[in-house]
Amino acid sequence: MAEDLVRFENVVYRRGRKTIFDGLSLRIKKGQTVAILGPSGSGKTTLLKLIGGQLRPEKGSVIVNGKDVAALSREELFELRRDMGMLFQSGALFTDLTVFENVAFPLNVHTDLSADLIRDLVLIKLQAVGLRGASTLYPSELSGGMLRRVALARAMALDPGLIMYDEPFTGLDPIAMGVIVELIRRVAEVYKTTGIIVSHDIEETANISDYIYIISDGRVIGEGERGFLREDQSPRIRQFMDGLPDGPVPFHYPATDYAEEMLTENQKVGWFNFD
Ligand SMILES: Nc1ncnc2c1ncn2[C@@H]1O[C@H](COP(=O)(O)OP(=O)(O)O)[C@@H](O)[C@H]1O
Ligand SMILES: [Mg+2]
């Protein structure tokens, strides 16, 4: 049985008064591609930041490669991140660097390799995403789909054991989306990289995942291998799958009473003056 690369154990995480994770537990096995699906605002990006050690849980632990991320020193964290590639939601390329320089960036930061060797490694990764010919272009000269592919080449630059994809399909046209789907599949197959895809695009994500978690209200509300999404009849899973606006998962972000808030706001600007 494959060992766990990532494990969340009863993680509690709050931001201000809002509880984002309320006892979240899940496991990601080495070598698998795992989807974490959930509505917008359910904490998917937060979850990736907990894995990368950018955030720390208030309670519980996040274990990566057998180590409690919150207990690592700066150096150990740097070491751990070297083995993680991240494809950000926004693409997040450096706009004043060329495609080549963007992909070379992690190699320059994390290794002492010679310029010649870095050049070869960058070109291999750009070839893998089909953009070797675009190496001298700047991000502003690329389409959305190409930007995402460069970001993937950069995430792969150090041959990390784990790649985290944050909403990799958002904002892409169907053709560009198909290319990214295929690339994620190929990276997993060829490099045996563990993949975590967080997304609210159910279809595309489920199709390339070995295992799926659905999170809502700070917890896992369903999990299983690919087919379970279609079969699970629990109302919360059905609501998420069928996109029903009303159901057990609340549509509204927790807020103070609407009428009360409007009244006090209005009073503040002096719309109601009963004196
Ligand atoms: N910097 C922040 N400050 C305060 N609240 C935040 C911040 N970032 C995210 N949140 C809140 O945390 C919750 C989870 O956010 P996020 O992880 O980005 O969700 P998702 O990626 O699933 O859309 C959201 O309700 C959001 O409003
Ligand atoms: Mg997000």
Coordinates of C-alpha atoms and ligand atoms in Angstrom, one line a residue:
M1 CA 0.0 0.0 0.0
A2 CA 1.3 3.4 -0.9
E3 CA 2.2 5.7 1.9
D4 CA 0.7 9.1 2.6
L5 CA 2.5 12.1 1.3
V6 CA 0.2 14.5 2.9
R7 CA -2.0 14.1 5.9
F8 CA -4.4 16.5 7.6
E9 CA -5.3 15.5 11.1
N10 CA -8.3 17.3 12.7
V11 CA -7.1 20.6 11.4
V12 CA -8.8 23.7 12.8
Y13 CA -8.0 27.0 11.0
R14 CA -9.7 30.4 11.6
R15 CA -9.4 33.7 9.9
G16 CA -10.7 36.4 12.2
R17 CA -14.1 35.2 13.4
K18 CA -14.6 32.9 10.5
T19 CA -13.8 29.2 11.0
I20 CA -12.4 27.9 7.7
F21 CA -11.5 24.4 8.8
D22 CA -13.3 22.8 11.7
G23 CA -11.6 19.5 12.2
L24 CA -10.5 18.7 8.6
S25 CA -8.9 15.3 8.1
L26 CA -7.7 13.8 4.8
R27 CA -4.9 11.8 3.3
I28 CA -3.1 12.0 0.0
K29 CA -1.2 9.0 -1.1
K30 CA 2.2 9.2 -2.8
G31 CA 1.9 9.0 -6.6
Q32 CA -1.8 9.7 -6.8
T33 CA -3.6 12.6 -8.3
V34 CA -6.1 13.8 -5.7
A35 CA -8.9 16.3 -6.3
I36 CA -10.2 18.5 -3.5
L37 CA -13.5 20.0 -4.7
G38 CA -15.6 22.5 -2.9
P39 CA -17.6 25.7 -3.5
S40 CA -15.8 29.0 -3.8
G41 CA -14.7 30.3 -0.5
S42 CA -14.6 26.8 1.1
G43 CA -10.9 27.0 1.9
K44 CA -9.2 25.3 -1.0
T45 CA -6.5 27.8 -1.5
T46 CA -6.0 28.0 2.3
L47 CA -5.6 24.2 2.3
L48 CA -2.7 24.4 -0.2
K49 CA -1.1 27.2 1.9
L50 CA -1.2 25.0 5.0
I51 CA 0.6 22.2 3.0
G52 CA 3.2 24.7 1.9
G53 CA 3.7 26.0 5.4
Q54 CA 2.6 29.6 4.4
L55 CA -0.1 29.2 7.1
R56 CA -0.2 27.2 10.3
P57 CA -3.2 25.4 11.8
E58 CA -4.6 26.6 15.1
K59 CA -5.2 23.0 16.1
G60 CA -4.4 19.6 14.7
S61 CA -1.5 19.0 12.3
V62 CA -0.5 19.0 8.6
I63 CA 2.0 16.2 8.0
V64 CA 4.0 16.2 4.7
N65 CA 6.4 13.4 4.0
G66 CA 6.1 12.3 7.7
K67 CA 7.0 15.8 9.0
D68 CA 4.7 18.2 10.9
V69 CA 4.9 21.3 8.7
A70 CA 4.2 23.7 11.6
A71 CA 7.2 22.3 13.5
L72 CA 9.8 22.9 10.8
S73 CA 12.6 25.4 11.0
R74 CA 13.0 28.0 8.3
E75 CA 15.7 25.9 6.6
E76 CA 13.6 22.7 6.8
L77 CA 10.6 24.5 5.3
F78 CA 12.8 25.9 2.5
E79 CA 14.0 22.3 1.9
L80 CA 10.4 21.0 1.9
R81 CA 9.2 23.6 -0.6
R82 CA 12.0 22.7 -2.9
D83 CA 10.1 19.4 -3.4
M84 CA 6.7 21.1 -4.1
G85 CA 5.6 22.8 -7.2
M86 CA 2.7 25.2 -7.2
L87 CA 0.5 26.2 -10.1
F88 CA -1.2 29.3 -8.8
Q89 CA -4.7 30.3 -9.6
S90 CA -3.5 33.5 -11.2
G91 CA -0.6 32.0 -13.1
A92 CA 1.6 34.5 -11.2
L93 CA 4.5 34.6 -13.6
F94 CA 7.0 37.4 -13.2
T95 CA 5.9 39.9 -15.9
D96 CA 9.3 41.5 -16.4
L97 CA 11.0 38.1 -17.0
T98 CA 10.9 36.1 -20.2
V99 CA 9.3 32.7 -20.4
F100 CA 12.8 31.1 -20.1
E101 CA 13.7 33.2 -17.1
N102 CA 10.5 32.4 -15.4
V103 CA 11.1 28.7 -15.6
A104 CA 14.8 29.1 -14.7
F105 CA 13.8 31.1 -11.6
P106 CA 13.3 28.2 -9.1
L107 CA 16.5 26.5 -10.5
N108 CA 18.5 29.6 -9.8
V109 CA 17.0 30.0 -6.3
H110 CA 17.2 26.4 -5.2
T111 CA 20.3 24.9 -7.0
D112 CA 23.9 25.7 -7.7
L113 CA 23.7 24.2 -11.2
S114 CA 25.8 25.8 -14.0
A115 CA 24.1 28.1 -16.5
D116 CA 24.5 25.5 -19.2
L117 CA 22.7 22.8 -17.2
I118 CA 20.0 25.2 -16.1
R119 CA 19.5 26.1 -19.8
D120 CA 19.0 22.4 -20.7
L121 CA 16.6 21.7 -17.9
V122 CA 14.5 24.8 -18.7
L123 CA 14.3 23.8 -22.4
I124 CA 13.3 20.2 -21.4
K125 CA 10.4 21.6 -19.3
L126 CA 9.4 24.0 -22.0
Q127 CA 9.5 21.3 -24.6
A128 CA 7.2 19.2 -22.3
V129 CA 4.5 21.9 -22.3
G130 CA 5.0 22.6 -26.0
L131 CA 6.4 26.1 -25.6
R132 CA 10.1 25.8 -26.2
G133 CA 9.6 28.1 -29.2
A134 CA 8.2 30.8 -26.9
S135 CA 11.2 30.9 -24.6
T136 CA 12.2 34.5 -25.4
L137 CA 8.6 36.0 -25.1
Y138 CA 7.3 37.9 -22.2
P139 CA 4.1 36.9 -20.3
S140 CA 2.2 39.9 -21.8
E141 CA 2.7 38.3 -25.3
L142 CA 1.1 35.0 -24.3
S143 CA -2.5 33.8 -24.3
G144 CA -4.2 32.6 -21.0
G145 CA -3.6 29.0 -21.9
M146 CA 0.0 29.5 -22.7
L147 CA 0.6 31.4 -19.4
R148 CA -0.8 28.5 -17.5
R149 CA 1.5 26.1 -19.4
V150 CA 4.5 28.2 -18.6
A151 CA 3.5 28.3 -15.0
L152 CA 3.3 24.5 -15.1
A153 CA 6.8 24.3 -16.6
R154 CA 8.0 26.4 -13.8
A155 CA 6.2 24.3 -11.2
M156 CA 7.9 21.3 -12.7
A157 CA 11.3 22.9 -12.9
L158 CA 12.9 21.1 -9.9
D159 CA 11.1 17.8 -10.6
P160 CA 9.1 18.1 -7.4
G161 CA 7.5 15.0 -5.8
L162 CA 4.3 17.1 -5.3
I163 CA 2.6 19.6 -7.6
M164 CA -0.3 21.5 -6.3
Y165 CA -2.8 23.0 -8.9
D166 CA -5.0 25.8 -7.7
E167 CA -8.0 26.1 -10.0
P168 CA -6.0 25.1 -13.1
F169 CA -8.9 25.3 -15.5
T170 CA -10.5 28.5 -14.5
G171 CA -10.9 31.1 -17.2
L172 CA -9.6 28.9 -20.0
D173 CA -11.4 28.2 -23.3
P174 CA -12.3 24.5 -23.9
I175 CA -9.2 23.9 -26.1
A176 CA -6.7 25.4 -23.7
M177 CA -8.5 23.5 -20.9
G178 CA -8.1 20.3 -22.8
V179 CA -4.4 20.9 -23.2
I180 CA -3.9 21.6 -19.4
V181 CA -6.0 18.5 -18.5
E182 CA -3.7 16.4 -20.8
L183 CA -0.5 18.0 -19.4
I184 CA -1.5 17.3 -15.8
R185 CA -2.3 13.7 -16.7
R186 CA 1.0 13.3 -18.5
V187 CA 3.1 14.9 -15.6
A188 CA 1.5 12.3 -13.2
E189 CA 2.1 9.5 -15.6
V190 CA 5.6 10.3 -16.8
Y191 CA 7.2 11.8 -13.7
K192 CA 5.1 9.8 -11.1
T193 CA 4.4 13.1 -9.4
T194 CA 1.8 13.3 -6.7
G195 CA -0.8 15.9 -7.7
I196 CA -3.3 17.8 -5.7
I197 CA -5.9 19.7 -7.7
V198 CA -8.2 22.1 -5.9
S199 CA -11.0 23.3 -8.0
H200 CA -14.7 24.0 -8.3
D201 CA -14.8 22.5 -11.8
I202 CA -16.1 19.1 -11.0
E203 CA -16.1 17.3 -14.4
E204 CA -12.6 18.1 -15.6
T205 CA -11.0 17.6 -12.2
A206 CA -12.7 14.4 -11.4
N207 CA -11.8 12.9 -14.8
I208 CA -8.0 13.1 -14.1
S209 CA -8.1 12.2 -10.4
D210 CA -7.6 8.9 -8.7
Y211 CA -9.3 10.0 -5.5
I212 CA -11.7 12.8 -4.7
Y213 CA -12.5 14.8 -1.6
I214 CA -15.4 17.2 -1.3
I215 CA -15.1 19.9 1.4
S216 CA -17.7 22.2 2.7
D217 CA -18.2 24.0 6.0
G218 CA -14.7 23.3 7.1
R219 CA -14.8 19.5 6.7
V220 CA -14.8 16.7 4.3
I221 CA -18.4 15.9 3.4
G222 CA -17.7 13.1 0.9
E223 CA -14.8 11.2 -0.5
G224 CA -14.1 8.3 -2.8
E225 CA -12.7 7.1 -6.1
R226 CA -13.9 8.7 -9.3
G227 CA -17.3 7.0 -9.6
F228 CA -18.5 7.9 -6.2
L229 CA -19.6 11.4 -7.2
R230 CA -22.3 10.0 -9.5
E231 CA -23.4 7.4 -7.0
D232 CA -23.4 9.2 -3.7
Q233 CA -26.9 10.2 -2.8
S234 CA -26.3 12.3 0.3
P235 CA -28.1 15.6 -0.1
R236 CA -25.0 17.7 0.5
I237 CA -23.0 15.9 -2.3
R238 CA -26.0 16.1 -4.6
Q239 CA -26.4 19.8 -3.9
F240 CA -22.7 20.4 -4.8
M241 CA -22.8 18.1 -7.9
D242 CA -26.1 19.5 -9.2
G243 CA -25.3 23.1 -8.4
L244 CA -28.4 23.7 -6.4
P245 CA -28.4 27.2 -4.9
D246 CA -30.4 26.1 -1.9
G247 CA -29.7 23.0 0.2
P248 CA -27.6 22.0 3.2
V249 CA -24.6 24.0 2.1
P250 CA -25.4 27.6 2.7
F251 CA -25.2 30.1 -0.1
H252 CA -24.6 33.1 2.1
Y253 CA -21.3 33.9 3.7
P254 CA -21.9 34.1 7.4
A255 CA -22.9 37.7 8.2
T256 CA -24.5 39.8 10.9
D257 CA -28.2 40.3 10.6
Y258 CA -28.8 42.1 7.3
A259 CA -31.5 44.5 8.6
E260 CA -29.5 45.3 11.6
E261 CA -26.4 46.0 9.6
M262 CA -28.2 48.2 7.1
L263 CA -29.8 50.1 9.8
T264 CA -26.6 50.9 11.7
E265 CA -24.8 51.7 8.4
N266 CA -27.6 54.0 7.5
Q267 CA -27.7 55.6 10.9
K268 CA -23.9 56.2 10.6
V269 CA -24.4 58.2 7.5
G270 CA -27.3 60.0 9.0
W271 CA -30.1 58.7 6.8
F272 CA -32.3 58.1 9.7
N273 CA -32.4 60.9 12.2
F274 CA -35.1 60.4 14.8
D275 CA -33.9 63.0 17.3
Ligands
LIG1 N1 -6.4 37.2 3.4 C1 -7.6 36.8 3.9 N2 -8.1 37.5 5.0 C2 -9.3 37.2 5.5 N3 -10.1 36.2 5.0 C3 -9.6 35.5 4.0 C4 -8.3 35.8 3.4 N4 -8.1 34.8 2.4 C5 -9.2 34.1 2.4 N5 -10.1 34.4 3.3 C6 -11.4 33.8 3.6 O1 -11.1 32.4 3.9 C7 -12.1 31.6 3.2 C8 -11.4 30.6 2.4 O2 -10.7 31.2 1.3 P1 -10.0 30.4 0.2 O3 -9.1 29.4 0.8 O4 -9.4 31.4 -0.7 O5 -11.3 29.7 -0.5 P2 -11.3 29.0 -2.0 O6 -9.9 28.9 -2.5 O7 -12.0 27.6 -1.7 O8 -12.2 29.8 -2.8 C9 -13.0 32.5 2.4 O9 -14.2 32.6 3.0 C10 -12.3 33.8 2.4 O10 -13.2 34.9 2.5
MG2 MG -9.0 29.6 -4.2

